[in-house]
Amino acid sequence: MSSAELDDLLSAAHDARARAYAPYSNFRVGAALDVGDGHVILGTNVENASYGLGICAERAAIAAAITAGFRTFHAIAVAGNEGALTSPCGACRQVLAEFNPEMIVVYTTPDGVARTTVAELLPHHFGPFV
Ligand code: THU
């Protein structure tokens, strides 16, 4: 995947971030999932007054993509608050690994953007059933 394509995916994640519902943490996150054939599925974090019910942008994107009928995920871009390290949380890493450990992950950092893979973020993920 070219760096221009990943730049576009990160730009889509920034667009999604603008729609985040994060009134409790004020930490807004957008995710953009490359599902192939030029299709991109977005997600944002959706918080709740009952704090533990909030969901992360990455898992919102995965749920939206599965609902839309996509199962092949090539890359995900994650954009968080300016200046923050916004690599996917542990729960999201496990959910991403379910579908493709080799998925490329780009995310915003205090220095700019980092690029890695799900397998690098979560080696030896749990997944004995598929
Ligand atoms: N959050 C995400 O959406 N993705 C992550 O990978 C890390 C955290 C959200 C959850 C919560 O709404 C806010 O960021 C602060 O933790």
JSON list of C-alpha atoms and ligand atoms in Angstrom, two decimals:
[
{"chain": "A", "resi": 1, "resn": "MET", "atom": "CA", "xyz": [0.00, 0.00, 0.00]},
{"chain": "A", "resi": 2, "resn": "SER", "atom": "CA", "xyz": [1.54, 3.31, -1.07]},
{"chain": "A", "resi": 3, "resn": "SER", "atom": "CA", "xyz": [2.18, 6.11, 1.39]},
{"chain": "A", "resi": 4, "resn": "ALA", "atom": "CA", "xyz": [-0.13, 8.36, -0.69]},
{"chain": "A", "resi": 5, "resn": "GLU", "atom": "CA", "xyz": [-2.95, 5.85, -0.21]},
{"chain": "A", "resi": 6, "resn": "LEU", "atom": "CA", "xyz": [-2.24, 5.71, 3.52]},
{"chain": "A", "resi": 7, "resn": "ASP", "atom": "CA", "xyz": [-2.20, 9.52, 3.62]},
{"chain": "A", "resi": 8, "resn": "ASP", "atom": "CA", "xyz": [-5.68, 9.49, 2.05]},
{"chain": "A", "resi": 9, "resn": "LEU", "atom": "CA", "xyz": [-6.86, 6.91, 4.58]},
{"chain": "A", "resi": 10, "resn": "LEU", "atom": "CA", "xyz": [-5.55, 9.04, 7.45]},
{"chain": "A", "resi": 11, "resn": "SER", "atom": "CA", "xyz": [-7.30, 12.05, 5.98]},
{"chain": "A", "resi": 12, "resn": "ALA", "atom": "CA", "xyz": [-10.56, 10.06, 6.02]},
{"chain": "A", "resi": 13, "resn": "ALA", "atom": "CA", "xyz": [-9.88, 9.18, 9.66]},
{"chain": "A", "resi": 14, "resn": "HIS", "atom": "CA", "xyz": [-9.54, 12.89, 10.45]},
{"chain": "A", "resi": 15, "resn": "ASP", "atom": "CA", "xyz": [-12.89, 13.50, 8.74]},
{"chain": "A", "resi": 16, "resn": "ALA", "atom": "CA", "xyz": [-14.50, 10.77, 10.85]},
{"chain": "A", "resi": 17, "resn": "ARG", "atom": "CA", "xyz": [-12.89, 12.21, 13.98]},
{"chain": "A", "resi": 18, "resn": "ALA", "atom": "CA", "xyz": [-14.85, 15.43, 13.45]},
{"chain": "A", "resi": 19, "resn": "ARG", "atom": "CA", "xyz": [-18.00, 13.41, 14.09]},
{"chain": "A", "resi": 20, "resn": "ALA", "atom": "CA", "xyz": [-16.79, 11.71, 17.27]},
{"chain": "A", "resi": 21, "resn": "TYR", "atom": "CA", "xyz": [-19.11, 11.67, 20.28]},
{"chain": "A", "resi": 22, "resn": "ALA", "atom": "CA", "xyz": [-16.70, 12.15, 23.16]},
{"chain": "A", "resi": 23, "resn": "PRO", "atom": "CA", "xyz": [-18.21, 14.63, 25.64]},
{"chain": "A", "resi": 24, "resn": "TYR", "atom": "CA", "xyz": [-16.76, 12.86, 28.70]},
{"chain": "A", "resi": 25, "resn": "SER", "atom": "CA", "xyz": [-13.09, 12.42, 27.79]},
{"chain": "A", "resi": 26, "resn": "ASN", "atom": "CA", "xyz": [-12.92, 15.13, 25.13]},
{"chain": "A", "resi": 27, "resn": "PHE", "atom": "CA", "xyz": [-10.59, 12.71, 23.36]},
{"chain": "A", "resi": 28, "resn": "ARG", "atom": "CA", "xyz": [-11.92, 12.48, 19.84]},
{"chain": "A", "resi": 29, "resn": "VAL", "atom": "CA", "xyz": [-10.89, 9.59, 17.63]},
{"chain": "A", "resi": 30, "resn": "GLY", "atom": "CA", "xyz": [-11.63, 8.76, 14.01]},
{"chain": "A", "resi": 31, "resn": "ALA", "atom": "CA", "xyz": [-10.85, 5.54, 12.20]},
{"chain": "A", "resi": 32, "resn": "ALA", "atom": "CA", "xyz": [-10.88, 4.72, 8.50]},
{"chain": "A", "resi": 33, "resn": "LEU", "atom": "CA", "xyz": [-10.79, 1.12, 7.33]},
{"chain": "A", "resi": 34, "resn": "ASP", "atom": "CA", "xyz": [-9.62, 0.17, 3.83]},
{"chain": "A", "resi": 35, "resn": "VAL", "atom": "CA", "xyz": [-11.90, -2.72, 2.85]},
{"chain": "A", "resi": 36, "resn": "GLY", "atom": "CA", "xyz": [-10.64, -3.03, -0.73]},
{"chain": "A", "resi": 37, "resn": "ASP", "atom": "CA", "xyz": [-11.83, -1.96, -4.18]},
{"chain": "A", "resi": 38, "resn": "GLY", "atom": "CA", "xyz": [-11.56, 1.68, -3.15]},
{"chain": "A", "resi": 39, "resn": "HIS", "atom": "CA", "xyz": [-14.09, 1.37, -0.34]},
{"chain": "A", "resi": 40, "resn": "VAL", "atom": "CA", "xyz": [-13.40, 3.02, 3.00]},
{"chain": "A", "resi": 41, "resn": "ILE", "atom": "CA", "xyz": [-15.53, 2.49, 6.11]},
{"chain": "A", "resi": 42, "resn": "LEU", "atom": "CA", "xyz": [-15.40, 5.04, 8.92]},
{"chain": "A", "resi": 43, "resn": "GLY", "atom": "CA", "xyz": [-15.81, 4.84, 12.67]},
{"chain": "A", "resi": 44, "resn": "THR", "atom": "CA", "xyz": [-15.62, 7.21, 15.62]},
{"chain": "A", "resi": 45, "resn": "ASN", "atom": "CA", "xyz": [-15.55, 6.74, 19.35]},
{"chain": "A", "resi": 46, "resn": "VAL", "atom": "CA", "xyz": [-19.03, 6.84, 20.87]},
{"chain": "A", "resi": 47, "resn": "GLU", "atom": "CA", "xyz": [-19.01, 7.55, 24.61]},
{"chain": "A", "resi": 48, "resn": "ASN", "atom": "CA", "xyz": [-21.79, 7.19, 27.16]},
{"chain": "A", "resi": 49, "resn": "ALA", "atom": "CA", "xyz": [-22.79, 8.68, 30.51]},
{"chain": "A", "resi": 50, "resn": "SER", "atom": "CA", "xyz": [-22.24, 5.16, 31.83]},
{"chain": "A", "resi": 51, "resn": "TYR", "atom": "CA", "xyz": [-18.55, 5.46, 31.01]},
{"chain": "A", "resi": 52, "resn": "GLY", "atom": "CA", "xyz": [-17.74, 1.78, 30.52]},
{"chain": "A", "resi": 53, "resn": "LEU", "atom": "CA", "xyz": [-20.20, 1.52, 27.64]},
{"chain": "A", "resi": 54, "resn": "GLY", "atom": "CA", "xyz": [-18.21, 3.75, 25.32]},
{"chain": "A", "resi": 55, "resn": "ILE", "atom": "CA", "xyz": [-16.79, 2.17, 22.20]},
{"chain": "A", "resi": 56, "resn": "CYS", "atom": "CA", "xyz": [-13.58, 3.01, 20.38]},
{"chain": "A", "resi": 57, "resn": "ALA", "atom": "CA", "xyz": [-13.40, 4.34, 16.85]},
{"chain": "A", "resi": 58, "resn": "GLU", "atom": "CA", "xyz": [-11.60, 1.25, 15.56]},
{"chain": "A", "resi": 59, "resn": "ARG", "atom": "CA", "xyz": [-14.23, -1.19, 16.79]},
{"chain": "A", "resi": 60, "resn": "ALA", "atom": "CA", "xyz": [-17.00, 1.11, 15.55]},
{"chain": "A", "resi": 61, "resn": "ALA", "atom": "CA", "xyz": [-15.38, 0.97, 12.09]},
{"chain": "A", "resi": 62, "resn": "ILE", "atom": "CA", "xyz": [-15.06, -2.82, 12.19]},
{"chain": "A", "resi": 63, "resn": "ALA", "atom": "CA", "xyz": [-18.71, -3.20, 13.23]},
{"chain": "A", "resi": 64, "resn": "ALA", "atom": "CA", "xyz": [-19.85, -0.83, 10.47]},
{"chain": "A", "resi": 65, "resn": "ALA", "atom": "CA", "xyz": [-17.77, -2.68, 7.88]},
{"chain": "A", "resi": 66, "resn": "ILE", "atom": "CA", "xyz": [-19.05, -6.11, 8.88]},
{"chain": "A", "resi": 67, "resn": "THR", "atom": "CA", "xyz": [-22.60, -4.76, 8.85]},
{"chain": "A", "resi": 68, "resn": "ALA", "atom": "CA", "xyz": [-22.04, -3.40, 5.34]},
{"chain": "A", "resi": 69, "resn": "GLY", "atom": "CA", "xyz": [-20.89, -6.83, 4.18]},
{"chain": "A", "resi": 70, "resn": "PHE", "atom": "CA", "xyz": [-17.12, -6.37, 4.09]},
{"chain": "A", "resi": 71, "resn": "ARG", "atom": "CA", "xyz": [-14.76, -8.97, 5.55]},
{"chain": "A", "resi": 72, "resn": "THR", "atom": "CA", "xyz": [-11.40, -8.13, 4.01]},
{"chain": "A", "resi": 73, "resn": "PHE", "atom": "CA", "xyz": [-9.51, -5.39, 5.77]},
{"chain": "A", "resi": 74, "resn": "HIS", "atom": "CA", "xyz": [-6.23, -4.17, 4.32]},
{"chain": "A", "resi": 75, "resn": "ALA", "atom": "CA", "xyz": [-5.40, -1.17, 6.47]},
{"chain": "A", "resi": 76, "resn": "ILE", "atom": "CA", "xyz": [-6.78, 1.05, 9.20]},
{"chain": "A", "resi": 77, "resn": "ALA", "atom": "CA", "xyz": [-5.91, 4.67, 9.94]},
{"chain": "A", "resi": 78, "resn": "VAL", "atom": "CA", "xyz": [-6.54, 6.15, 13.38]},
{"chain": "A", "resi": 79, "resn": "ALA", "atom": "CA", "xyz": [-6.54, 9.87, 14.16]},
{"chain": "A", "resi": 80, "resn": "GLY", "atom": "CA", "xyz": [-6.72, 11.18, 17.72]},
{"chain": "A", "resi": 81, "resn": "ASN", "atom": "CA", "xyz": [-6.31, 14.50, 19.45]},
{"chain": "A", "resi": 82, "resn": "GLU", "atom": "CA", "xyz": [-3.54, 16.73, 18.15]},
{"chain": "A", "resi": 83, "resn": "GLY", "atom": "CA", "xyz": [-0.23, 15.87, 19.80]},
{"chain": "A", "resi": 84, "resn": "ALA", "atom": "CA", "xyz": [-1.43, 12.61, 21.36]},
{"chain": "A", "resi": 85, "resn": "LEU", "atom": "CA", "xyz": [-0.21, 9.08, 20.72]},
{"chain": "A", "resi": 86, "resn": "THR", "atom": "CA", "xyz": [-3.30, 7.34, 19.37]},
{"chain": "A", "resi": 87, "resn": "SER", "atom": "CA", "xyz": [-2.28, 3.77, 18.70]},
{"chain": "A", "resi": 88, "resn": "PRO", "atom": "CA", "xyz": [-5.17, 1.30, 18.99]},
{"chain": "A", "resi": 89, "resn": "CYS", "atom": "CA", "xyz": [-5.97, 0.18, 22.54]},
{"chain": "A", "resi": 90, "resn": "GLY", "atom": "CA", "xyz": [-5.49, -3.44, 23.58]},
{"chain": "A", "resi": 91, "resn": "ALA", "atom": "CA", "xyz": [-9.12, -4.41, 23.06]},
{"chain": "A", "resi": 92, "resn": "CYS", "atom": "CA", "xyz": [-9.12, -2.95, 19.55]},
{"chain": "A", "resi": 93, "resn": "ARG", "atom": "CA", "xyz": [-5.88, -4.75, 18.70]},
{"chain": "A", "resi": 94, "resn": "GLN", "atom": "CA", "xyz": [-7.53, -8.07, 19.52]},
{"chain": "A", "resi": 95, "resn": "VAL", "atom": "CA", "xyz": [-10.58, -7.21, 17.42]},
{"chain": "A", "resi": 96, "resn": "LEU", "atom": "CA", "xyz": [-8.44, -6.12, 14.46]},
{"chain": "A", "resi": 97, "resn": "ALA", "atom": "CA", "xyz": [-6.36, -9.32, 14.74]},
{"chain": "A", "resi": 98, "resn": "GLU", "atom": "CA", "xyz": [-9.54, -11.39, 14.38]},
{"chain": "A", "resi": 99, "resn": "PHE", "atom": "CA", "xyz": [-9.78, -10.29, 10.77]},
{"chain": "A", "resi": 100, "resn": "ASN", "atom": "CA", "xyz": [-6.20, -9.72, 9.60]},
{"chain": "A", "resi": 101, "resn": "PRO", "atom": "CA", "xyz": [-3.05, -9.72, 11.72]},
{"chain": "A", "resi": 102, "resn": "GLU", "atom": "CA", "xyz": [-1.15, -8.39, 8.72]},
{"chain": "A", "resi": 103, "resn": "MET", "atom": "CA", "xyz": [-3.43, -5.35, 8.48]},
{"chain": "A", "resi": 104, "resn": "ILE", "atom": "CA", "xyz": [-1.44, -2.13, 8.16]},
{"chain": "A", "resi": 105, "resn": "VAL", "atom": "CA", "xyz": [-2.08, 0.36, 10.95]},
{"chain": "A", "resi": 106, "resn": "VAL", "atom": "CA", "xyz": [-1.28, 4.06, 10.69]},
{"chain": "A", "resi": 107, "resn": "TYR", "atom": "CA", "xyz": [-1.91, 6.34, 13.63]},
{"chain": "A", "resi": 108, "resn": "THR", "atom": "CA", "xyz": [-1.18, 9.81, 14.81]},
{"chain": "A", "resi": 109, "resn": "THR", "atom": "CA", "xyz": [1.65, 10.48, 17.29]},
{"chain": "A", "resi": 110, "resn": "PRO", "atom": "CA", "xyz": [3.15, 13.59, 18.90]},
{"chain": "A", "resi": 111, "resn": "ASP", "atom": "CA", "xyz": [5.77, 13.53, 16.12]},
{"chain": "A", "resi": 112, "resn": "GLY", "atom": "CA", "xyz": [3.40, 12.95, 13.21]},
{"chain": "A", "resi": 113, "resn": "VAL", "atom": "CA", "xyz": [2.35, 9.55, 11.96]},
{"chain": "A", "resi": 114, "resn": "ALA", "atom": "CA", "xyz": [3.49, 5.99, 12.71]},
{"chain": "A", "resi": 115, "resn": "ARG", "atom": "CA", "xyz": [2.99, 2.93, 10.48]},
{"chain": "A", "resi": 116, "resn": "THR", "atom": "CA", "xyz": [2.97, -0.64, 11.72]},
{"chain": "A", "resi": 117, "resn": "THR", "atom": "CA", "xyz": [0.89, -3.84, 11.54]},
{"chain": "A", "resi": 118, "resn": "VAL", "atom": "CA", "xyz": [-1.61, -5.45, 13.88]},
{"chain": "A", "resi": 119, "resn": "ALA", "atom": "CA", "xyz": [0.78, -8.38, 14.42]},
{"chain": "A", "resi": 120, "resn": "GLU", "atom": "CA", "xyz": [3.50, -5.98, 15.55]},
{"chain": "A", "resi": 121, "resn": "LEU", "atom": "CA", "xyz": [1.09, -4.28, 17.93]},
{"chain": "A", "resi": 122, "resn": "LEU", "atom": "CA", "xyz": [-0.31, -7.56, 19.28]},
{"chain": "A", "resi": 123, "resn": "PRO", "atom": "CA", "xyz": [2.01, -10.54, 18.83]},
{"chain": "A", "resi": 124, "resn": "HIS", "atom": "CA", "xyz": [0.56, -13.97, 19.69]},
{"chain": "A", "resi": 125, "resn": "HIS", "atom": "CA", "xyz": [-3.01, -12.69, 19.66]},
{"chain": "A", "resi": 126, "resn": "PHE", "atom": "CA", "xyz": [-5.71, -15.01, 20.96]},
{"chain": "A", "resi": 127, "resn": "GLY", "atom": "CA", "xyz": [-7.41, -16.79, 18.08]},
{"chain": "A", "resi": 128, "resn": "PRO", "atom": "CA", "xyz": [-7.49, -20.58, 18.20]},
{"chain": "A", "resi": 129, "resn": "PHE", "atom": "CA", "xyz": [-10.90, -21.04, 16.59]},
{"chain": "A", "resi": 130, "resn": "VAL", "atom": "CA", "xyz": [-10.43, -19.80, 13.01]},
{"chain": "B", "resi": 1, "resn": "THU", "atom": "N1", "xyz": [-10.30, 5.56, 22.07]},
{"chain": "B", "resi": 1, "resn": "THU", "atom": "C1", "xyz": [-10.49, 5.14, 20.80]},
{"chain": "B", "resi": 1, "resn": "THU", "atom": "O1", "xyz": [-11.51, 5.45, 20.18]},
{"chain": "B", "resi": 1, "resn": "THU", "atom": "N2", "xyz": [-9.54, 4.36, 20.23]},
{"chain": "B", "resi": 1, "resn": "THU", "atom": "C2", "xyz": [-8.38, 3.97, 20.85]},
{"chain": "B", "resi": 1, "resn": "THU", "atom": "O2", "xyz": [-7.62, 3.17, 20.31]},
{"chain": "B", "resi": 1, "resn": "THU", "atom": "C3", "xyz": [-8.05, 4.53, 22.16]},
{"chain": "B", "resi": 1, "resn": "THU", "atom": "C4", "xyz": [-9.16, 5.22, 22.88]},
{"chain": "B", "resi": 1, "resn": "THU", "atom": "C5", "xyz": [-11.34, 6.40, 22.69]},
{"chain": "B", "resi": 1, "resn": "THU", "atom": "C6", "xyz": [-12.09, 5.73, 23.82]},
{"chain": "B", "resi": 1, "resn": "THU", "atom": "C7", "xyz": [-12.57, 6.93, 24.61]},
{"chain": "B", "resi": 1, "resn": "THU", "atom": "O3", "xyz": [-13.79, 7.38, 24.03]},
{"chain": "B", "resi": 1, "resn": "THU", "atom": "C8", "xyz": [-11.50, 7.98, 24.37]},
{"chain": "B", "resi": 1, "resn": "THU", "atom": "O4", "xyz": [-10.75, 7.55, 23.25]},
{"chain": "B", "resi": 1, "resn": "THU", "atom": "C9", "xyz": [-10.58, 8.19, 25.56]},
{"chain": "B", "resi": 1, "resn": "THU", "atom": "O5", "xyz": [-10.06, 6.99, 25.99]}
]
